[in-house]
């Protein structure tokens, strides 16, 4: 099928390439000319495992093209909207500028029977408003809301083989036709019996934010337990293991640490709260403010531990910060707890040297005041304190005996509970985990 993908960021670039992998002809469109130029040469503008391979092969076949001109979407039968919905400046609400611009830009090029597929995360009520715009344009196209559940770091695999599909469709025959068409796009996932939920627009929009709100709550729940563990001498990792054996609870997303970040969870819970308040149901999700607060407290907690460990050396001591991205296998530093901790320590006067396998460039662009290094050895050299804040395999597998020979003071704060505490202590380190004695 001929498809267009409007917005070629973390979501759109992966989606466009993956759709070619599934056998379709795709044009990817974005207003950022540099990004489009890179993508057209088969070079991903960000790091995502497996993307480079599928992008290179897709562009080489000629079945994946890129353009900055939305007119090039004309002729495609299905148009995916994958633009960003960042947090609005000065408010917790989502900024819908890009979604609105994508739809209004696309309207003149829609033909009878075309399908517009919304994938961006939007406040509930957006899809029905956009559907009205499409209907009023008289194009004869229809809208489906098809939220995306991909995880950065696993985005290619999650797009090609999703764990579920959700279609929010218009009522009646138009909705039925949309289901048929979208099933054709996702034929391989449908053939693999991927669970499919066909519903209305509002439910589809809410499924997305409810899923992220639940995940954020799960992480903040275990971090709240870590706070209690910290004053009682209990071990939150053992607690997580023990409650996780209950299948109703489950062990995944129960890792206490410096908390969640990224371009999705933090802004999605805030936008959900803002939308619920607009709807007069603020109290229903008021707990998400607490989830956000617990999460932000974890960053302060790591900074407090570092301050206490450095003592007098806070103003001239060297702190080696291991990790900058919001999670491993990603170069994304949006709302990253790791980068936040590095910036806060620098602000307190520490001589911070931060390292990350993929994110140094992105972090440097946002915070040029920090010192960065790509080399672990150089980062650790003569450090008064080591702080691990992103659990990259490169950091988790550091030999504590070797690391002890490099630093000035063998003191480490494990902000992700990712290290073998006993091994680090045996190598002479003063080890502090999150919610662990
Ligand atoms: C999240 C959701 O997991 C995806 O399903 C969703 O599609 C995506 O947002 C989105 O809305 O686009 P992602 O932002 O890639 O995916 O990252 P996650 O894997 O959810 O991790 C989020 C943060 O939580 C990371 O900072 C991670 O370090 C932290 N985390 C995760 C914990 O602190 N503890 C855990 O146990 C798990």
Tab-separated table of C-alpha atoms and ligand atoms in Angstrom:
chain	number	residue	atom	x	y	z
A	1	UNK	CA	0.000	0.000	0.000
A	2	UNK	CA	1.049	3.615	-0.447
A	3	UNK	CA	1.455	5.315	2.920
A	4	UNK	CA	2.563	8.686	4.207
A	5	UNK	CA	4.033	9.324	7.649
A	6	UNK	CA	3.826	12.940	8.807
A	7	UNK	CA	6.433	13.693	11.487
A	8	UNK	CA	9.751	11.828	11.389
A	9	UNK	CA	10.925	11.944	15.003
A	10	UNK	CA	11.440	8.958	17.345
A	11	UNK	CA	7.994	7.644	16.434
A	12	UNK	CA	7.615	8.596	12.756
A	13	UNK	CA	11.087	7.683	11.488
A	14	UNK	CA	10.787	4.204	12.991
A	15	UNK	CA	7.197	3.816	11.800
A	16	UNK	CA	8.040	4.865	8.227
A	17	UNK	CA	10.985	2.452	7.996
A	18	UNK	CA	9.075	-0.397	9.652
A	19	UNK	CA	6.138	0.009	7.246
A	20	UNK	CA	8.527	-0.508	4.311
A	21	UNK	CA	9.821	-3.595	6.075
A	22	UNK	CA	6.195	-4.802	6.097
A	23	UNK	CA	6.034	-4.369	2.319
A	24	UNK	CA	4.526	-0.898	1.868
A	25	UNK	CA	5.611	2.157	-0.142
A	26	UNK	CA	6.167	5.082	2.183
A	27	UNK	CA	6.826	8.810	2.027
A	28	UNK	CA	8.053	10.344	5.281
A	29	UNK	CA	7.381	14.054	5.776
A	30	UNK	CA	8.825	16.478	8.295
A	31	UNK	CA	9.294	20.250	8.474
A	32	UNK	CA	12.910	19.814	9.669
A	33	UNK	CA	14.987	19.937	6.462
A	34	UNK	CA	18.196	18.665	8.146
A	35	UNK	CA	16.413	15.651	9.568
A	36	UNK	CA	14.825	14.858	6.203
A	37	UNK	CA	18.191	15.183	4.419
A	38	UNK	CA	19.804	12.715	6.854
A	39	UNK	CA	16.933	10.243	6.653
A	40	UNK	CA	16.956	10.405	2.851
A	41	UNK	CA	20.604	9.312	2.953
A	42	UNK	CA	19.628	6.365	5.155
A	43	UNK	CA	21.139	7.925	8.294
A	44	UNK	CA	18.933	7.986	11.434
A	45	UNK	CA	19.042	11.408	13.155
A	46	UNK	CA	18.985	9.637	16.561
A	47	UNK	CA	20.146	6.329	18.007
A	48	UNK	CA	17.671	3.472	18.040
A	49	UNK	CA	18.863	-0.158	17.898
A	50	UNK	CA	18.056	-1.755	14.527
A	51	UNK	CA	16.792	1.464	12.914
A	52	UNK	CA	19.914	2.111	10.870
A	53	UNK	CA	19.630	-1.331	9.240
A	54	UNK	CA	15.957	-1.082	8.229
A	55	UNK	CA	16.285	2.558	7.179
A	56	UNK	CA	19.274	1.809	4.943
A	57	UNK	CA	17.573	-1.109	3.252
A	58	UNK	CA	14.267	0.775	2.893
A	59	UNK	CA	15.837	3.838	1.263
A	60	UNK	CA	17.974	1.616	-0.997
A	61	UNK	CA	14.887	-0.109	-2.436
A	62	UNK	CA	13.371	3.265	-3.356
A	63	UNK	CA	10.218	2.331	-1.460
A	64	UNK	CA	10.997	4.870	1.271
A	65	UNK	CA	11.263	8.522	0.293
A	66	UNK	CA	11.448	11.632	2.445
A	67	UNK	CA	10.202	15.149	1.840
A	68	UNK	CA	9.645	18.474	3.603
A	69	UNK	CA	6.621	19.167	1.381
A	70	UNK	CA	3.312	17.838	2.689
A	71	UNK	CA	1.972	17.918	-0.897
A	72	UNK	CA	4.061	14.753	-1.408
A	73	UNK	CA	1.571	12.918	0.814
A	74	UNK	CA	-0.919	13.150	-2.058
A	75	UNK	CA	-1.562	9.772	-3.619
A	76	UNK	CA	-1.005	7.795	-0.433
A	77	UNK	CA	-4.039	5.874	0.754
A	78	UNK	CA	-3.198	5.925	4.452
A	79	UNK	CA	-1.620	8.896	6.245
A	80	UNK	CA	-0.033	8.399	9.670
A	81	UNK	CA	0.257	11.402	11.988
A	82	UNK	CA	3.319	10.908	14.198
A	83	UNK	CA	4.249	14.461	15.176
A	84	UNK	CA	5.223	15.437	18.721
A	85	UNK	CA	2.873	16.731	21.424
A	86	UNK	CA	5.348	18.269	23.879
A	87	UNK	CA	4.465	19.898	27.187
A	88	UNK	CA	3.284	23.459	26.580
A	89	UNK	CA	5.605	26.193	27.825
A	90	UNK	CA	4.295	27.549	31.132
A	91	UNK	CA	1.621	24.858	31.524
A	92	UNK	CA	1.245	21.118	32.063
A	93	UNK	CA	-1.067	20.729	29.059
A	94	UNK	CA	0.004	19.157	25.753
A	95	UNK	CA	0.937	21.494	22.935
A	96	UNK	CA	-1.139	20.458	19.908
A	97	UNK	CA	0.406	22.940	17.461
A	98	UNK	CA	2.122	20.232	15.412
A	99	UNK	CA	-0.883	17.880	15.303
A	100	UNK	CA	-3.163	20.710	14.195
A	101	UNK	CA	-0.648	21.863	11.575
A	102	UNK	CA	-0.223	18.317	10.239
A	103	UNK	CA	-3.979	17.834	9.788
A	104	UNK	CA	-4.671	21.249	8.249
A	105	UNK	CA	-1.617	20.856	6.000
A	106	UNK	CA	-2.818	17.440	4.869
A	107	UNK	CA	-6.480	18.352	4.215
A	108	UNK	CA	-6.014	19.728	0.643
A	109	UNK	CA	-4.289	16.479	-0.422
A	110	UNK	CA	-6.790	13.973	0.965
A	111	UNK	CA	-8.827	11.958	-1.525
A	112	UNK	CA	-12.086	9.986	-1.256
A	113	UNK	CA	-11.521	6.812	0.799
A	114	UNK	CA	-8.188	7.916	2.297
A	115	UNK	CA	-7.518	7.066	5.912
A	116	UNK	CA	-5.832	9.438	8.356
A	117	UNK	CA	-4.313	7.498	11.263
A	118	UNK	CA	-3.467	9.445	14.409
A	119	UNK	CA	-0.552	7.969	16.366
A	120	UNK	CA	0.549	10.996	18.399
A	121	UNK	CA	-0.364	11.040	22.107
A	122	UNK	CA	-3.177	13.570	22.475
A	123	UNK	CA	-5.601	14.793	25.145
A	124	UNK	CA	-8.914	12.932	25.048
A	125	UNK	CA	-11.349	14.747	22.765
A	126	UNK	CA	-8.753	15.696	20.139
A	127	UNK	CA	-9.585	12.913	17.667
A	128	UNK	CA	-13.272	13.771	17.475
A	129	UNK	CA	-12.397	17.435	16.817
A	130	UNK	CA	-9.939	16.414	14.069
A	131	UNK	CA	-12.481	13.993	12.575
A	132	UNK	CA	-14.910	16.924	12.258
A	133	UNK	CA	-12.237	18.951	10.448
A	134	UNK	CA	-11.680	16.097	8.002
A	135	UNK	CA	-15.432	15.622	7.437
A	136	UNK	CA	-16.001	19.359	6.963
A	137	UNK	CA	-13.241	19.473	4.332
A	138	UNK	CA	-15.476	17.304	2.129
A	139	UNK	CA	-12.538	15.093	1.106
A	140	UNK	CA	-14.351	11.836	1.897
A	141	UNK	CA	-11.418	10.692	4.030
A	142	UNK	CA	-11.868	9.262	7.525
A	143	UNK	CA	-9.896	9.185	10.777
A	144	UNK	CA	-8.716	6.363	13.036
A	145	UNK	CA	-6.965	6.909	16.370
A	146	UNK	CA	-4.304	4.234	16.653
A	147	UNK	CA	-2.074	4.929	19.674
A	148	UNK	CA	1.532	3.813	19.676
A	149	UNK	CA	2.983	1.780	22.540
A	150	UNK	CA	6.581	1.429	21.349
A	151	UNK	CA	9.418	1.690	23.849
A	152	UNK	CA	12.581	3.535	22.886
A	153	UNK	CA	15.377	1.021	22.630
A	154	UNK	CA	12.921	-1.604	21.304
A	155	UNK	CA	11.058	0.663	18.884
A	156	UNK	CA	11.704	-1.356	15.702
A	157	UNK	CA	10.617	-4.648	17.216
A	158	UNK	CA	7.605	-3.020	18.962
A	159	UNK	CA	6.448	-1.482	15.656
A	160	UNK	CA	6.844	-4.591	13.535
A	161	UNK	CA	5.429	-6.955	16.179
A	162	UNK	CA	3.274	-4.881	18.555
A	163	UNK	CA	1.852	-6.510	21.707
A	164	UNK	CA	-1.588	-5.103	20.906
A	165	UNK	CA	-3.366	-2.883	18.387
A	166	UNK	CA	-5.960	-0.311	19.362
A	167	UNK	CA	-8.154	1.380	16.745
A	168	UNK	CA	-10.445	4.224	17.777
A	169	UNK	CA	-12.875	4.546	14.874
A	170	UNK	CA	-15.854	6.606	13.762
A	171	UNK	CA	-19.263	4.985	14.307
A	172	UNK	CA	-21.005	3.063	11.499
A	173	UNK	CA	-19.827	2.068	8.038
A	174	UNK	CA	-16.981	4.601	7.885
A	175	UNK	CA	-15.520	2.984	11.006
A	176	UNK	CA	-15.855	-0.524	9.543
A	177	UNK	CA	-14.053	0.528	6.344
A	178	UNK	CA	-11.269	2.077	8.442
A	179	UNK	CA	-10.789	-1.197	10.316
A	180	UNK	CA	-10.487	-3.134	7.038
A	181	UNK	CA	-7.960	-0.696	5.614
A	182	UNK	CA	-5.823	-0.542	8.747
A	183	UNK	CA	-5.925	-4.344	9.037
A	184	UNK	CA	-4.436	-4.418	5.531
A	185	UNK	CA	-1.598	-2.112	6.649
A	186	UNK	CA	-0.918	-4.297	9.696
A	187	UNK	CA	-1.605	-7.576	7.868
A	188	UNK	CA	1.373	-9.414	9.377
A	189	UNK	CA	0.477	-8.480	12.970
A	190	UNK	CA	-3.175	-9.385	12.329
A	191	UNK	CA	-2.101	-12.747	10.852
A	192	UNK	CA	0.000	-13.322	13.985
A	193	UNK	CA	-3.178	-12.964	16.105
A	194	UNK	CA	-2.020	-9.766	17.774
A	195	UNK	CA	-4.794	-8.714	20.181
A	196	UNK	CA	-6.921	-6.021	18.516
A	197	UNK	CA	-9.240	-3.649	20.340
A	198	UNK	CA	-11.626	-1.741	18.092
A	199	UNK	CA	-13.255	1.093	19.992
A	200	UNK	CA	-14.310	4.737	19.848
A	201	UNK	CA	-11.996	7.746	19.641
A	202	UNK	CA	-12.173	8.725	23.323
A	203	UNK	CA	-11.343	5.221	24.558
A	204	UNK	CA	-8.412	4.872	22.165
A	205	UNK	CA	-6.968	8.216	23.273
A	206	UNK	CA	-7.457	7.292	26.928
A	207	UNK	CA	-5.909	3.811	26.531
A	208	UNK	CA	-2.637	5.467	25.624
A	209	UNK	CA	-2.461	7.918	28.508
A	210	UNK	CA	-3.885	5.388	30.972
A	211	UNK	CA	-1.138	2.910	30.026
A	212	UNK	CA	1.620	5.473	30.561
A	213	UNK	CA	-0.024	6.754	33.758
A	214	UNK	CA	-0.157	3.192	35.093
A	215	UNK	CA	3.512	2.555	34.282
A	216	UNK	CA	4.545	5.866	35.875
A	217	UNK	CA	2.473	5.028	38.970
A	218	UNK	CA	4.085	1.598	39.226
A	219	UNK	CA	7.565	3.154	39.189
A	220	UNK	CA	6.635	5.859	41.695
A	221	UNK	CA	4.985	3.248	43.912
A	222	UNK	CA	8.220	1.293	44.238
A	223	UNK	CA	10.171	4.527	44.672
A	224	UNK	CA	7.812	5.486	47.513
A	225	UNK	CA	8.604	2.092	49.077
A	226	UNK	CA	12.307	2.912	48.590
A	227	UNK	CA	11.787	6.104	50.591
A	228	UNK	CA	10.308	4.059	53.440
A	229	UNK	CA	13.053	1.439	53.098
A	230	UNK	CA	15.640	4.198	53.402
A	231	UNK	CA	14.484	5.111	56.927
A	232	UNK	CA	13.851	1.562	58.131
A	233	UNK	CA	16.858	-0.341	56.812
A	234	UNK	CA	14.660	-2.516	54.566
A	235	UNK	CA	15.751	-3.571	51.058
A	236	UNK	CA	13.413	-2.364	48.290
A	237	UNK	CA	14.874	-4.738	45.671
A	238	UNK	CA	13.977	-7.757	47.807
A	239	UNK	CA	10.597	-6.192	48.504
A	240	UNK	CA	10.021	-5.771	44.735
A	241	UNK	CA	11.050	-9.389	44.096
A	242	UNK	CA	8.719	-10.642	46.801
A	243	UNK	CA	5.631	-8.657	45.762
A	244	UNK	CA	6.470	-9.248	42.089
A	245	UNK	CA	5.970	-13.012	42.526
A	246	UNK	CA	2.267	-12.220	42.838
A	247	UNK	CA	1.157	-12.462	39.205
A	248	UNK	CA	-1.434	-9.755	39.845
A	249	UNK	CA	1.394	-7.343	40.654
A	250	UNK	CA	4.262	-8.596	38.450
A	251	UNK	CA	7.968	-7.738	38.811
A	252	UNK	CA	8.357	-5.601	35.657
A	253	UNK	CA	8.552	-1.809	36.114
A	254	UNK	CA	9.249	-2.234	39.827
A	255	UNK	CA	12.870	-1.095	39.722
A	256	UNK	CA	13.436	1.642	42.278
A	257	UNK	CA	16.060	4.236	41.493
A	258	UNK	CA	16.434	7.776	40.244
A	259	UNK	CA	12.991	7.592	38.634
A	260	UNK	CA	11.424	7.883	35.208
A	261	UNK	CA	12.143	10.409	32.479
A	262	UNK	CA	12.030	10.660	28.710
A	263	UNK	CA	9.767	12.303	26.193
A	264	UNK	CA	6.643	10.371	27.237
A	265	UNK	CA	5.918	9.353	30.844
A	266	UNK	CA	6.585	12.721	32.562
A	267	UNK	CA	4.767	14.904	30.034
A	268	UNK	CA	1.933	12.411	29.525
A	269	UNK	CA	0.971	12.272	33.216
A	270	UNK	CA	1.061	16.074	33.382
A	271	UNK	CA	-1.018	16.489	30.212
A	272	UNK	CA	-3.507	13.885	31.493
A	273	UNK	CA	-3.887	15.811	34.768
A	274	UNK	CA	-4.359	19.098	32.892
A	275	UNK	CA	-6.990	17.550	30.594
A	276	UNK	CA	-8.858	15.925	33.502
A	277	UNK	CA	-8.978	19.304	35.241
A	278	UNK	CA	-10.409	20.900	32.072
A	279	UNK	CA	-13.060	18.186	32.087
A	280	UNK	CA	-13.942	18.910	35.729
A	281	UNK	CA	-12.480	15.576	36.871
A	282	UNK	CA	-9.164	16.756	38.244
A	283	UNK	CA	-9.684	14.808	41.472
A	284	UNK	CA	-9.878	11.498	39.548
A	285	UNK	CA	-6.203	11.715	38.603
A	286	UNK	CA	-4.952	13.998	41.385
A	287	UNK	CA	-2.750	11.075	42.491
A	288	UNK	CA	-0.671	11.591	39.331
A	289	UNK	CA	0.630	14.839	40.833
A	290	UNK	CA	1.931	12.744	43.729
A	291	UNK	CA	3.418	10.260	41.224
A	292	UNK	CA	5.238	13.191	39.596
A	293	UNK	CA	6.418	14.557	42.974
A	294	UNK	CA	7.734	11.178	44.176
A	295	UNK	CA	9.548	10.846	40.866
A	296	UNK	CA	11.202	14.264	41.084
A	297	UNK	CA	12.168	13.636	44.735
A	298	UNK	CA	14.293	10.692	43.601
A	299	UNK	CA	16.547	13.030	41.641
A	300	UNK	CA	16.931	15.303	44.699
A	301	UNK	CA	17.638	12.238	46.820
A	302	UNK	CA	20.574	11.219	44.612
A	303	UNK	CA	21.881	14.798	44.715
A	304	UNK	CA	21.526	14.830	48.540
A	305	UNK	CA	23.406	11.522	48.828
A	306	UNK	CA	26.158	12.895	46.580
A	307	UNK	CA	26.363	16.116	48.585
A	308	UNK	CA	26.645	14.154	51.830
A	309	UNK	CA	29.293	11.836	50.368
A	310	UNK	CA	31.381	14.748	49.082
A	311	UNK	CA	31.131	16.840	52.248
A	312	UNK	CA	33.727	19.630	52.068
A	313	UNK	CA	34.797	18.520	48.592
A	314	UNK	CA	31.421	19.510	47.062
A	315	UNK	CA	32.912	22.734	45.712
A	316	UNK	CA	36.073	21.351	44.199
A	317	UNK	CA	35.666	17.567	44.128
A	318	UNK	CA	35.373	15.632	40.892
A	319	UNK	CA	32.151	13.699	40.367
A	320	UNK	CA	32.079	11.027	37.651
A	321	UNK	CA	28.485	10.745	36.407
A	322	UNK	CA	27.846	7.504	34.525
A	323	UNK	CA	24.839	7.954	32.246
A	324	UNK	CA	23.035	10.851	30.577
A	325	UNK	CA	20.167	9.289	28.592
A	326	UNK	CA	16.829	8.691	30.355
A	327	UNK	CA	17.355	4.950	29.958
A	328	UNK	CA	19.921	2.618	28.355
A	329	UNK	CA	19.915	1.869	24.590
A	330	UNK	CA	18.698	5.370	23.769
A	331	UNK	CA	20.382	8.713	23.093
A	332	UNK	CA	17.308	10.594	24.325
A	333	UNK	CA	18.028	13.104	27.087
A	334	UNK	CA	14.545	14.647	27.202
A	335	UNK	CA	13.582	15.057	30.878
A	336	UNK	CA	16.394	12.653	31.748
A	337	UNK	CA	16.896	12.055	35.488
A	338	UNK	CA	20.565	11.299	34.753
A	339	UNK	CA	21.243	14.607	33.032
A	340	UNK	CA	19.222	16.427	35.691
A	341	UNK	CA	21.394	14.973	38.480
A	342	UNK	CA	24.576	15.932	36.578
A	343	UNK	CA	23.310	19.494	36.066
A	344	UNK	CA	22.217	19.865	39.707
A	345	UNK	CA	25.603	18.666	41.006
A	346	UNK	CA	27.379	21.044	38.654
A	347	UNK	CA	25.106	23.844	39.907
A	348	UNK	CA	26.203	23.068	43.486
A	349	UNK	CA	29.819	23.616	42.480
A	350	UNK	CA	31.036	20.059	41.857
A	351	UNK	CA	33.435	19.397	38.993
A	352	UNK	CA	31.180	17.041	37.033
A	353	UNK	CA	32.484	14.820	34.246
A	354	UNK	CA	29.657	12.881	32.623
A	355	UNK	CA	29.842	9.935	30.288
A	356	UNK	CA	27.339	8.066	28.144
A	357	UNK	CA	27.775	5.623	25.241
A	358	UNK	CA	25.335	7.504	22.958
A	359	UNK	CA	24.055	10.742	24.512
A	360	UNK	CA	27.073	12.985	25.031
A	361	UNK	CA	26.303	15.073	21.940
A	362	UNK	CA	22.628	15.599	22.850
A	363	UNK	CA	23.495	16.437	26.463
A	364	UNK	CA	26.238	18.821	25.379
A	365	UNK	CA	23.832	20.694	23.123
A	366	UNK	CA	21.484	21.284	26.082
A	367	UNK	CA	24.075	21.822	28.806
A	368	UNK	CA	27.418	22.949	27.384
A	369	UNK	CA	28.519	24.009	30.895
A	370	UNK	CA	29.236	20.383	31.909
A	371	UNK	CA	32.385	18.423	31.121
A	372	UNK	CA	31.814	15.271	29.083
A	373	UNK	CA	33.860	12.249	28.116
A	374	UNK	CA	33.252	9.253	25.887
A	375	UNK	CA	35.903	7.272	27.709
A	376	UNK	CA	34.990	5.519	30.977
A	377	UNK	CA	38.591	5.448	32.193
A	378	UNK	CA	38.964	9.209	31.727
A	379	UNK	CA	35.627	9.816	33.465
A	380	UNK	CA	36.608	7.789	36.524
A	381	UNK	CA	40.173	9.075	36.734
A	382	UNK	CA	40.801	10.833	40.094
A	383	UNK	CA	37.078	11.027	40.889
A	384	UNK	CA	36.058	11.816	44.467
A	385	UNK	CA	32.662	10.245	43.841
A	386	UNK	CA	31.056	8.051	41.161
A	387	UNK	CA	27.306	8.293	40.486
A	388	UNK	CA	25.650	5.715	38.230
A	389	UNK	CA	22.385	7.097	36.846
A	390	UNK	CA	21.713	5.149	33.619
A	391	UNK	CA	22.181	1.390	33.676
A	392	UNK	CA	23.993	0.959	30.341
A	393	UNK	CA	25.621	-2.507	30.108
A	394	UNK	CA	28.976	-0.712	29.618
A	395	UNK	CA	28.625	0.759	33.129
A	396	UNK	CA	26.998	-2.170	34.897
A	397	UNK	CA	29.848	-4.465	33.834
A	398	UNK	CA	32.666	-2.169	35.026
A	399	UNK	CA	35.119	-4.192	37.108
A	400	UNK	CA	35.058	-2.604	40.597
A	401	UNK	CA	38.655	-3.706	41.282
A	402	UNK	CA	39.877	-1.942	38.119
A	403	UNK	CA	37.709	1.141	38.804
A	404	UNK	CA	39.122	1.426	42.344
A	405	UNK	CA	42.627	1.823	40.894
A	406	UNK	CA	41.489	4.891	38.893
A	407	UNK	CA	39.455	6.979	41.340
A	408	UNK	CA	40.732	9.151	44.178
A	409	UNK	CA	38.012	7.956	46.607
A	410	UNK	CA	36.200	4.647	46.026
A	411	UNK	CA	32.679	5.886	46.783
A	412	UNK	CA	29.782	5.044	44.478
A	413	UNK	CA	26.078	5.905	44.445
A	414	UNK	CA	24.121	3.377	42.418
A	415	UNK	CA	21.106	5.413	41.282
A	416	UNK	CA	19.614	2.429	39.447
A	417	UNK	CA	20.314	-0.449	41.855
A	418	UNK	CA	22.056	-2.013	38.888
A	419	UNK	CA	25.366	-3.030	40.435
A	420	UNK	CA	26.371	-6.042	42.488
A	421	UNK	CA	26.660	-4.267	45.847
A	422	UNK	CA	28.612	-7.126	47.470
A	423	UNK	CA	31.219	-7.187	44.672
A	424	UNK	CA	31.737	-3.416	44.828
A	425	UNK	CA	32.042	-3.463	48.635
A	426	UNK	CA	34.474	-6.384	48.435
A	427	UNK	CA	36.620	-4.280	46.084
A	428	UNK	CA	36.870	-1.598	48.762
A	429	UNK	CA	34.071	0.716	47.646
A	430	UNK	CA	31.632	2.585	49.868
A	431	UNK	CA	28.459	1.610	48.020
A	432	UNK	CA	25.050	3.304	48.392
A	433	UNK	CA	22.017	2.004	46.501
A	434	UNK	CA	18.449	3.277	46.315
A	435	UNK	CA	16.321	1.991	49.191
A	436	UNK	CA	18.865	-0.672	50.054
A	437	UNK	CA	20.752	-0.902	53.330
B	1	LIG	C1	7.130	4.616	27.468
B	1	LIG	C2	6.189	3.401	27.528
B	1	LIG	O1	6.846	2.334	28.221
B	1	LIG	C3	5.817	2.934	26.110
B	1	LIG	O2	4.899	1.870	26.172
B	1	LIG	C4	5.179	4.135	25.384
B	1	LIG	O3	4.836	3.807	24.044
B	1	LIG	C5	6.160	5.282	25.355
B	1	LIG	O4	6.506	5.659	26.707
B	1	LIG	C6	5.505	6.434	24.651
B	1	LIG	O5	4.492	6.940	25.157
B	1	LIG	O6	5.920	6.768	23.545
B	1	LIG	P1	9.740	4.922	26.955
B	1	LIG	O7	9.523	6.390	27.222
B	1	LIG	O8	10.527	4.494	25.770
B	1	LIG	O9	8.321	4.179	26.833
B	1	LIG	O10	10.474	4.352	28.251
B	1	LIG	P2	10.170	3.264	29.370
B	1	LIG	O11	10.836	2.004	29.035
B	1	LIG	O12	8.741	3.242	29.728
B	1	LIG	O13	10.980	3.917	30.597
B	1	LIG	C7	10.582	5.183	31.107
B	1	LIG	C8	11.436	5.581	32.274
B	1	LIG	O14	11.127	4.803	33.410
B	1	LIG	C9	12.943	5.437	32.072
B	1	LIG	O15	13.561	6.607	32.556
B	1	LIG	C10	13.310	4.234	32.903
B	1	LIG	O16	14.615	4.278	33.366
B	1	LIG	C11	12.311	4.364	34.039
B	1	LIG	N1	12.017	3.083	34.738
B	1	LIG	C12	11.477	2.039	34.067
B	1	LIG	C13	12.279	2.966	36.108
B	1	LIG	O17	12.767	3.909	36.750
B	1	LIG	N2	11.994	1.786	36.735
B	1	LIG	C14	11.456	0.733	36.080
B	1	LIG	O18	11.225	-0.315	36.727
B	1	LIG	C15	11.201	0.854	34.707
